[in-house]
PDB file of C-alpha atoms in Angstrom:
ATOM      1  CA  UNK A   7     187.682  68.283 141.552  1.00  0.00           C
ATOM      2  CA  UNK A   8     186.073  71.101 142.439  1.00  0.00           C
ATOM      3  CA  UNK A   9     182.357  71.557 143.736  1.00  0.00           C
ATOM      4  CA  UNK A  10     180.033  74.138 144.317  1.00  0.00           C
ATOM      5  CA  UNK A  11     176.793  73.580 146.395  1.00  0.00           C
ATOM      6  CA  UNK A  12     173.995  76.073 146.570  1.00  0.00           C
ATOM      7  CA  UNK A  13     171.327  75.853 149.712  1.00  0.00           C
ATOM      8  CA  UNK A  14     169.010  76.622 149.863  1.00  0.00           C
ATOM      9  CA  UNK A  15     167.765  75.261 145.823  1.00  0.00           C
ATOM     10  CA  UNK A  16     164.461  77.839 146.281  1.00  0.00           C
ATOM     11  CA  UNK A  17     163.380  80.280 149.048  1.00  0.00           C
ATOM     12  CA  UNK A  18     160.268  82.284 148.788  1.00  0.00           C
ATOM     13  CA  UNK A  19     159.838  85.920 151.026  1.00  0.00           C
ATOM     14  CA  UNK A  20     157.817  88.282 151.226  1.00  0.00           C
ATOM     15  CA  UNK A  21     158.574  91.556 150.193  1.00  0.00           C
ATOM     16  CA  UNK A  22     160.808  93.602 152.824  1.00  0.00           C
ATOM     17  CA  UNK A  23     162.821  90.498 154.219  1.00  0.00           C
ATOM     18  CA  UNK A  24     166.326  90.612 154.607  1.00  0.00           C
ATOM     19  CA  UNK A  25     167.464  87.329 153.301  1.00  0.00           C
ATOM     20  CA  UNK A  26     170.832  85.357 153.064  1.00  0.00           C
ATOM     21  CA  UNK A  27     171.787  83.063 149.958  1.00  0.00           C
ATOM     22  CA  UNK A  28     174.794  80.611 150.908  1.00  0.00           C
ATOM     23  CA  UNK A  29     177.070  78.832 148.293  1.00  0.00           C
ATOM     24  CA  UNK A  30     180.095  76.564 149.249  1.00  0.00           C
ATOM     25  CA  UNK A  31     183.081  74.623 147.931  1.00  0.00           C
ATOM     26  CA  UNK A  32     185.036  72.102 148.252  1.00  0.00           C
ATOM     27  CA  UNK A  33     188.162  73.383 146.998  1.00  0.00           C
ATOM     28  CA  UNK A  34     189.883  76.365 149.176  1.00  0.00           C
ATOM     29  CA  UNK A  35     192.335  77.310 146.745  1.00  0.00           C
ATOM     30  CA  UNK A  36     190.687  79.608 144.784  1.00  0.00           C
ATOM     31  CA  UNK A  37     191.485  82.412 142.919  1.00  0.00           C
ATOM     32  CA  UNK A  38     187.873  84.429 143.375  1.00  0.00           C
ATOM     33  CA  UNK A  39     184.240  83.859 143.527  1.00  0.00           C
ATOM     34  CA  UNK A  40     181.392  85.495 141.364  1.00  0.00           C
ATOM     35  CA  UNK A  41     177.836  86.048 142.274  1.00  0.00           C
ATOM     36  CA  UNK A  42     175.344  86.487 139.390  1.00  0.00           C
ATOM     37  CA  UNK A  43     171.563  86.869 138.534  1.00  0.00           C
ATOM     38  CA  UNK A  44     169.595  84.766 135.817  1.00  0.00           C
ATOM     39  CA  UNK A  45     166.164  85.803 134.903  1.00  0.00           C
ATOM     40  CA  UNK A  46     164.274  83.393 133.100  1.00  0.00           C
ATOM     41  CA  UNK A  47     165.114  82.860 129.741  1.00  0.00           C
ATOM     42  CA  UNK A  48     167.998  85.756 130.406  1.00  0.00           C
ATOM     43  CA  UNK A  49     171.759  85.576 130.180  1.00  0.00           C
ATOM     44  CA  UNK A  50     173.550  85.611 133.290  1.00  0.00           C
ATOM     45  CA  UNK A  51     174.683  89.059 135.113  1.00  0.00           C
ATOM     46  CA  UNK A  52     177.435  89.814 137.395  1.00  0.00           C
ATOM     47  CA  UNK A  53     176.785  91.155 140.619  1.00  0.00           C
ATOM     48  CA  UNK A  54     179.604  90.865 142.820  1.00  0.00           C
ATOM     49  CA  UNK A  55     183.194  89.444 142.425  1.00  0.00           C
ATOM     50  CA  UNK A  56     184.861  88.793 145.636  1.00  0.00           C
ATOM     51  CA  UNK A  57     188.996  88.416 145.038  1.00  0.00           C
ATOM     52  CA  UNK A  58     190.302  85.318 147.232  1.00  0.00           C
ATOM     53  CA  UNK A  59     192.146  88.106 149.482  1.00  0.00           C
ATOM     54  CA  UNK A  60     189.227  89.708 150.278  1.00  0.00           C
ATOM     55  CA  UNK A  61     186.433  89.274 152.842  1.00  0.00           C
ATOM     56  CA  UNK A  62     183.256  91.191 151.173  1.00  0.00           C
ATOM     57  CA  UNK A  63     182.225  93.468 148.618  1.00  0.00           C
ATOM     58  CA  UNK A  64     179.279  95.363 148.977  1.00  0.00           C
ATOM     59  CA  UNK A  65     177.221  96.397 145.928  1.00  0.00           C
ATOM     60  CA  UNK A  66     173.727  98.769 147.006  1.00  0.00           C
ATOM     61  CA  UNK A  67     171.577  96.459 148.867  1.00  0.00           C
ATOM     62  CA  UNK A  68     173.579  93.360 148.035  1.00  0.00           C
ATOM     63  CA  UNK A  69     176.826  92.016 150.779  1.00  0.00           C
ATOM     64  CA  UNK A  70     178.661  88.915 149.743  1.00  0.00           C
ATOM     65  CA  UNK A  71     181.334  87.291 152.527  1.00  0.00           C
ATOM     66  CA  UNK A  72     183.865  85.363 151.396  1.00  0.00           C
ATOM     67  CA  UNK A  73     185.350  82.665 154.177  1.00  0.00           C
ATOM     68  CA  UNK A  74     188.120  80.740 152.110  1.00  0.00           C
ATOM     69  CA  UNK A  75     189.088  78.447 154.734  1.00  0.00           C
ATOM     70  CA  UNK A  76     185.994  77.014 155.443  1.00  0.00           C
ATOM     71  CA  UNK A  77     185.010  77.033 151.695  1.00  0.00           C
ATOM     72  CA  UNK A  78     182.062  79.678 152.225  1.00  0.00           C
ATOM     73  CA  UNK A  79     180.640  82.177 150.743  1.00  0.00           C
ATOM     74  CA  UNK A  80     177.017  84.064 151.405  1.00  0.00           C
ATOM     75  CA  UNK A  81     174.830  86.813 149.855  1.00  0.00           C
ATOM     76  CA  UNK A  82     172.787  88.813 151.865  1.00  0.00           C
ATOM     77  CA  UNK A  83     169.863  91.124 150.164  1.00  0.00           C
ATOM     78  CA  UNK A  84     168.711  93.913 152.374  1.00  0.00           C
ATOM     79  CA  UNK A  85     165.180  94.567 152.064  1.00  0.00           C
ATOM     80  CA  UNK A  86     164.048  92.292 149.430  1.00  0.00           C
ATOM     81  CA  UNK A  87     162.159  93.553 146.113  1.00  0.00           C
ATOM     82  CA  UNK A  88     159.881  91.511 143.895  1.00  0.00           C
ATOM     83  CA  UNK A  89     162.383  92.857 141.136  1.00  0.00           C
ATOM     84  CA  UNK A  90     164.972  90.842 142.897  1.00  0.00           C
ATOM     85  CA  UNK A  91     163.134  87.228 141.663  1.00  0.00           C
ATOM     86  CA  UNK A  92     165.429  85.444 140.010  1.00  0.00           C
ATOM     87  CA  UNK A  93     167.973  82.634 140.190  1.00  0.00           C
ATOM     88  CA  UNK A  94     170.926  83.085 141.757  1.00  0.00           C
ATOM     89  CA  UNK A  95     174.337  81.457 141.061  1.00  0.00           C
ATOM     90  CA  UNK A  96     177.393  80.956 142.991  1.00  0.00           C
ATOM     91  CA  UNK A  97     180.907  80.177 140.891  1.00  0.00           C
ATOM     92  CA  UNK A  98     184.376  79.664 142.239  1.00  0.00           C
ATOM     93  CA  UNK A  99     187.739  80.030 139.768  1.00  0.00           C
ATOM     94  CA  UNK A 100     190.470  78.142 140.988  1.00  0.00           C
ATOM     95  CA  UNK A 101     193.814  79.197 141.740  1.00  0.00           C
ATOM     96  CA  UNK A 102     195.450  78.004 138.443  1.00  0.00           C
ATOM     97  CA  UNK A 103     193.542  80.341 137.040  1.00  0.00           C
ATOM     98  CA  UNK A 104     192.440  80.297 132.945  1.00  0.00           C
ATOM     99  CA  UNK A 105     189.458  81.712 133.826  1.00  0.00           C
ATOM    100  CA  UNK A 106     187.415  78.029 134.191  1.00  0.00           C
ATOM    101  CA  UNK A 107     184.604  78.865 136.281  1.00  0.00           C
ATOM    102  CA  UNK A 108     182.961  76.149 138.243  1.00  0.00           C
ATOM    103  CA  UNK A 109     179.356  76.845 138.980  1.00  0.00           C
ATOM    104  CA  UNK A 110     176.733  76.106 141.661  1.00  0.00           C
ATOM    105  CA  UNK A 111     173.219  74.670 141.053  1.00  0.00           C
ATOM    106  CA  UNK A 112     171.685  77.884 141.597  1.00  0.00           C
ATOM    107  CA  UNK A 113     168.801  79.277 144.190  1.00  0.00           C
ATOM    108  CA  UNK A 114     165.778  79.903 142.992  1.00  0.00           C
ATOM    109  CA  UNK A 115     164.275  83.252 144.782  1.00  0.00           C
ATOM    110  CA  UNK A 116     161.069  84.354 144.817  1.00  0.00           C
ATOM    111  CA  UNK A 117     159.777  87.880 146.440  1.00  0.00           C
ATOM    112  CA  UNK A 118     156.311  88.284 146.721  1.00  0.00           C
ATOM    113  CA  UNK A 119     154.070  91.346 147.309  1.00  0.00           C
TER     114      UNK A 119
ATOM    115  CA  UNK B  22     174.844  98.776 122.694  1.00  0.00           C
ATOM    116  CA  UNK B  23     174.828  94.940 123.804  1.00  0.00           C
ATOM    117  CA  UNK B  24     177.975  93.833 125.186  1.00  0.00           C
ATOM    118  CA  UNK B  25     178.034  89.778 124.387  1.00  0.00           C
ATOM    119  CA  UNK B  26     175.556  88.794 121.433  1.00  0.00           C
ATOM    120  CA  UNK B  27     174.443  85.301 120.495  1.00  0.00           C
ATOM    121  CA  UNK B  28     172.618  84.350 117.535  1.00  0.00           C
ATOM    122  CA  UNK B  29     170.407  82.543 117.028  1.00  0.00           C
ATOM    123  CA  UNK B  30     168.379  83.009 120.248  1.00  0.00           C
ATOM    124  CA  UNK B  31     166.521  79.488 119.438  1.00  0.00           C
ATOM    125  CA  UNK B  32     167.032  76.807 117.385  1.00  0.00           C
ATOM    126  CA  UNK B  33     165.613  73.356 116.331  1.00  0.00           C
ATOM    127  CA  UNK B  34     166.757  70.984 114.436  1.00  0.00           C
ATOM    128  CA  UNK B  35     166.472  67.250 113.634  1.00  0.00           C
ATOM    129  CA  UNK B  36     168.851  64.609 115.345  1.00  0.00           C
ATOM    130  CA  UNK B  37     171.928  64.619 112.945  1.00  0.00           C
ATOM    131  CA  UNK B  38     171.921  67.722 111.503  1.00  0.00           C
ATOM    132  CA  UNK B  39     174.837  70.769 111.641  1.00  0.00           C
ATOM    133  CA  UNK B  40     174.408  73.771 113.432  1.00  0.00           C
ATOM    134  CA  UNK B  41     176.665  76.593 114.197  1.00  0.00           C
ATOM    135  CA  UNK B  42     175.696  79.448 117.195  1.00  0.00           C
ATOM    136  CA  UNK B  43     177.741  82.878 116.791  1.00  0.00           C
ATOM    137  CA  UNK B  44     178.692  84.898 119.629  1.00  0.00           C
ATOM    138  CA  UNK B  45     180.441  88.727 119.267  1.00  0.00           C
ATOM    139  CA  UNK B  46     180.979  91.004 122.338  1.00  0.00           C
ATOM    140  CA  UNK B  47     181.876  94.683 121.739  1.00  0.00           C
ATOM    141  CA  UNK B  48     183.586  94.726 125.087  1.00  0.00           C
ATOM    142  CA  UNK B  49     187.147  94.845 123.836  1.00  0.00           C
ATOM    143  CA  UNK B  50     187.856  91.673 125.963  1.00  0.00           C
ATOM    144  CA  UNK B  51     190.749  89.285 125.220  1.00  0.00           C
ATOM    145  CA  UNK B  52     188.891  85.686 126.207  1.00  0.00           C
ATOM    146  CA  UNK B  53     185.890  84.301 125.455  1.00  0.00           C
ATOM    147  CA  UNK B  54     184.244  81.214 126.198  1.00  0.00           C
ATOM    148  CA  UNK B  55     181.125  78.693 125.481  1.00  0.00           C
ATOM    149  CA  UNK B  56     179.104  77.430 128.785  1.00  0.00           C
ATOM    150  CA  UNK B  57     176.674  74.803 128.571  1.00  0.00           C
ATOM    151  CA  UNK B  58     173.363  75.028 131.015  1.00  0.00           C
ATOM    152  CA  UNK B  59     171.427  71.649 131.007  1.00  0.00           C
ATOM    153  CA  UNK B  60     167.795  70.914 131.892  1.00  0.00           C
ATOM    154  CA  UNK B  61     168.858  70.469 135.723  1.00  0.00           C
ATOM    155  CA  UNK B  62     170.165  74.467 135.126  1.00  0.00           C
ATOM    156  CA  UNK B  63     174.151  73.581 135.978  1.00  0.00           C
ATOM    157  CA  UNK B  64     176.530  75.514 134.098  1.00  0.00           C
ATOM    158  CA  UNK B  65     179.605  73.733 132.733  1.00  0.00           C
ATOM    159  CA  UNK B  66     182.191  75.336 130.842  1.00  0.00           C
ATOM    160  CA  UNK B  67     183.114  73.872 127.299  1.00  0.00           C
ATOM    161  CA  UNK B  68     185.540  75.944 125.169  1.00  0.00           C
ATOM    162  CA  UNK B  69     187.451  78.930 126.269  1.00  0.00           C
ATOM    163  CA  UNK B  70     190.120  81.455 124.081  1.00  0.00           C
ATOM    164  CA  UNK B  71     192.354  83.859 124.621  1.00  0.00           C
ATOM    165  CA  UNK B  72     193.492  86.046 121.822  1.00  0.00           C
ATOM    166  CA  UNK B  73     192.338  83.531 119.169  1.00  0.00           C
ATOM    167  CA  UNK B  74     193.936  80.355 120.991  1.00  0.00           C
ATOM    168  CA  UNK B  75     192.430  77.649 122.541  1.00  0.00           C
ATOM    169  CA  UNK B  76     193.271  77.900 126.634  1.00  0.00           C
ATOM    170  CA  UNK B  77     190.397  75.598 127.833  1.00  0.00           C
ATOM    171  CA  UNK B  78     188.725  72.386 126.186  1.00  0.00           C
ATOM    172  CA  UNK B  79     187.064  70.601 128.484  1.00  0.00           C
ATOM    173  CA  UNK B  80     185.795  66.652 127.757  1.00  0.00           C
ATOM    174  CA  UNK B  81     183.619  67.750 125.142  1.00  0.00           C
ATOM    175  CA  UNK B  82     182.771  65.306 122.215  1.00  0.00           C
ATOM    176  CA  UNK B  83     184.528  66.577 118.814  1.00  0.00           C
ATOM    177  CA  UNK B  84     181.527  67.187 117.321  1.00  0.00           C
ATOM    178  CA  UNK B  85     181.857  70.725 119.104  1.00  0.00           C
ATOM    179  CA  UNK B  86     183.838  72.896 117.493  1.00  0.00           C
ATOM    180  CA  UNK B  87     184.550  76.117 118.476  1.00  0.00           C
ATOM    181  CA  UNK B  88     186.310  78.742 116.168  1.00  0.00           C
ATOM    182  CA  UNK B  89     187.394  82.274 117.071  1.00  0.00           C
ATOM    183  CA  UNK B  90     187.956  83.828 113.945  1.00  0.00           C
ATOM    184  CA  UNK B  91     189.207  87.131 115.649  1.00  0.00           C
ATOM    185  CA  UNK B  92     189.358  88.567 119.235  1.00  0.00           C
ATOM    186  CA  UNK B  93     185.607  89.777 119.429  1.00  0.00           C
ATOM    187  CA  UNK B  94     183.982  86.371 117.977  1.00  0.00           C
ATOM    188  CA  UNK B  95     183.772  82.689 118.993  1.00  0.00           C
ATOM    189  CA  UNK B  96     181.064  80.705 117.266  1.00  0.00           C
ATOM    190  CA  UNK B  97     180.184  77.156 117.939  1.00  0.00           C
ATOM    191  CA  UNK B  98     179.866  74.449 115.331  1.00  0.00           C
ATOM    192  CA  UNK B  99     177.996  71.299 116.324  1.00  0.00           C
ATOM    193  CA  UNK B 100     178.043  67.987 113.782  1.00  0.00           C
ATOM    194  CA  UNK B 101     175.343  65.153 114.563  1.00  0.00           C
ATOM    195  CA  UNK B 102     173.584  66.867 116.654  1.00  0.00           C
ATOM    196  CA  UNK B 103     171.893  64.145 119.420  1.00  0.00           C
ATOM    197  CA  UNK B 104     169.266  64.544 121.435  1.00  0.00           C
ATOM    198  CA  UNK B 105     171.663  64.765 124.773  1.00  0.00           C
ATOM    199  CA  UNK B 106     172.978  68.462 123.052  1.00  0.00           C
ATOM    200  CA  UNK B 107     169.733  70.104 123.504  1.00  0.00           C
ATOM    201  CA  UNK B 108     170.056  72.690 126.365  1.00  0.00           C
ATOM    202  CA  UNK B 109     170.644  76.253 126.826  1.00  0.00           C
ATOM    203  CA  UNK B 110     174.159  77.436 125.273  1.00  0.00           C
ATOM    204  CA  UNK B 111     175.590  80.625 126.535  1.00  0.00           C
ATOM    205  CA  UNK B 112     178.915  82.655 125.572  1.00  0.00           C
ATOM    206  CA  UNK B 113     180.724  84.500 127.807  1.00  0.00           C
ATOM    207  CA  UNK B 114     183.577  86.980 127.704  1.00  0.00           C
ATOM    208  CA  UNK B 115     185.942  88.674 129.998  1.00  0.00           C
ATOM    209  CA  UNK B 116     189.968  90.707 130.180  1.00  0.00           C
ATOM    210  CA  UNK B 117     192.599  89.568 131.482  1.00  0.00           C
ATOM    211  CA  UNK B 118     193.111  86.234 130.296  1.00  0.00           C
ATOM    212  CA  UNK B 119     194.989  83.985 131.723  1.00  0.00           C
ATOM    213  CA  UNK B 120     195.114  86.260 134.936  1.00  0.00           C
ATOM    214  CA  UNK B 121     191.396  85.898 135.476  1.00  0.00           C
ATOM    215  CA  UNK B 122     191.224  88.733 137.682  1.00  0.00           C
ATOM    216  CA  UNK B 123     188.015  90.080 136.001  1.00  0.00           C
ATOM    217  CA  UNK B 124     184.127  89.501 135.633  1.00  0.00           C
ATOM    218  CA  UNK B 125     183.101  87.342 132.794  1.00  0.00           C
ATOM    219  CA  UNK B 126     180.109  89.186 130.883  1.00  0.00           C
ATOM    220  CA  UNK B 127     177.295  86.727 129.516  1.00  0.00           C
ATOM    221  CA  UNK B 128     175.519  86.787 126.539  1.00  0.00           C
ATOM    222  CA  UNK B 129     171.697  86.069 126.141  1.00  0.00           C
ATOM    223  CA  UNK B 130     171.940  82.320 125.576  1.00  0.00           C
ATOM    224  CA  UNK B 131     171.156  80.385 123.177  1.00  0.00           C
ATOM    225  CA  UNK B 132     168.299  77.581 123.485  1.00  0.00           C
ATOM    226  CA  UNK B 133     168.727  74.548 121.421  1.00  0.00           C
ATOM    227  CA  UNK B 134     166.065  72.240 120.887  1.00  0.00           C
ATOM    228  CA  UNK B 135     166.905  68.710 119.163  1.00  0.00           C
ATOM    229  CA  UNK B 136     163.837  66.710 117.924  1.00  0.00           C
TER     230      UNK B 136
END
């Protein structure tokens, strides 16, 4: 069975940092791995989708790595914004695919001014 | 202009009452799917469909019911509602199916309260 852990649960920065999120899993045969944003009381939105043949995928001032072998994955924000509070969650598909995402617990990010 | 609606955005309701949540998305996708976010914020997936047939039904008790009348809507019926249901439910949508190549969109959620 497949699980996703997020570390760490909540980091708080000041406003400039450059910051790294990391999600893993315990399951390497994936199919991809998703990165979104949820603001509170929000719907979730996509920010990066990172195919299990690829390495990264850059998106403006947000990198995600994909390591599938070692069941890793991080997001880096360059230059952190207050605007870029929110939670952020981590979810793998697995290889046999039907689109059942599995998702981590989630870091909680806050930016301050 | 939204992309994966939900209504109603809240609801609350009694312990054993019946409550249905809609969901539509405009995105021309081909599967759609319910999520369930608890108080501890995990998301679990519940239902998902794929042209109008069931593809994923996870161990869910049959008092959920989901029903996808056509491609663009999946609405959620719940019977007896407990007190364990309350939490945040959100639909989702995406292309490609079975492939599962592609982004899933979210829609706004829907918070359900049981008292």
């Amino acid at each position: 069975k497949q699980e996703v852990t997020q570390i760490p649960a909540a980091l708080s920065v000041p406003e400039g940092e450059n910051l790294v999120l990391n999600c893993s899993f315990t399951d390497s045969a994936i199919y991809n791995l998703q990165w979104f944003r949820q603001d509170p009381g929000k719907g979730l939105t996509s920010l990066l989708l990172i195919q299990s043949s690829q390495r990264e995928q850059t998106s403006g001032r947000l990198n995600a790595s994909l390591d599938k072998s070692s069941g890793r994955s991080t997001l880096y924000i360059a230059a952190s914004q207050p605007g870029d509070s929110a939670t952020y969650l981590c979810a793998v598909r697995p290889g046999t695919s039907y689109g059942k995402l599995t998702f981590g617990q989630g870091t909680i990010l806050t930016v301050h001014p | 202009d939204t992309a994966v609606s939900q209504t109603p955005k809240y609801l609350v309701t009694q312990m054993g009452n019946d409550k249905s949540i809609k969901c539509e998305q405009n995105l021309g996708h081909d599967t759609m799917y319910w999520y369930k976010q608890d108080s501890k914020k995990f998301l679990k997936i519940m239902f998902s469909y794929n042209n109008k047939e069931l593809i994923i039904n996870e161990t869910v008790p049959n008092r959920f019911s989901p029903k996808s009348p056509d491609k663009a809507h999946l609405n959620l019926h719940i019977n007896s509602l407990e007190l364990g249901d309350s939490a945040v439910y959100f639909c989702a949508s995406s292309q490609g199916g079975l492939a599962g190549r592609y982004t899933q969109y979210f829609g706004p959620g829907t918070r359900l309260t049981v008292l």
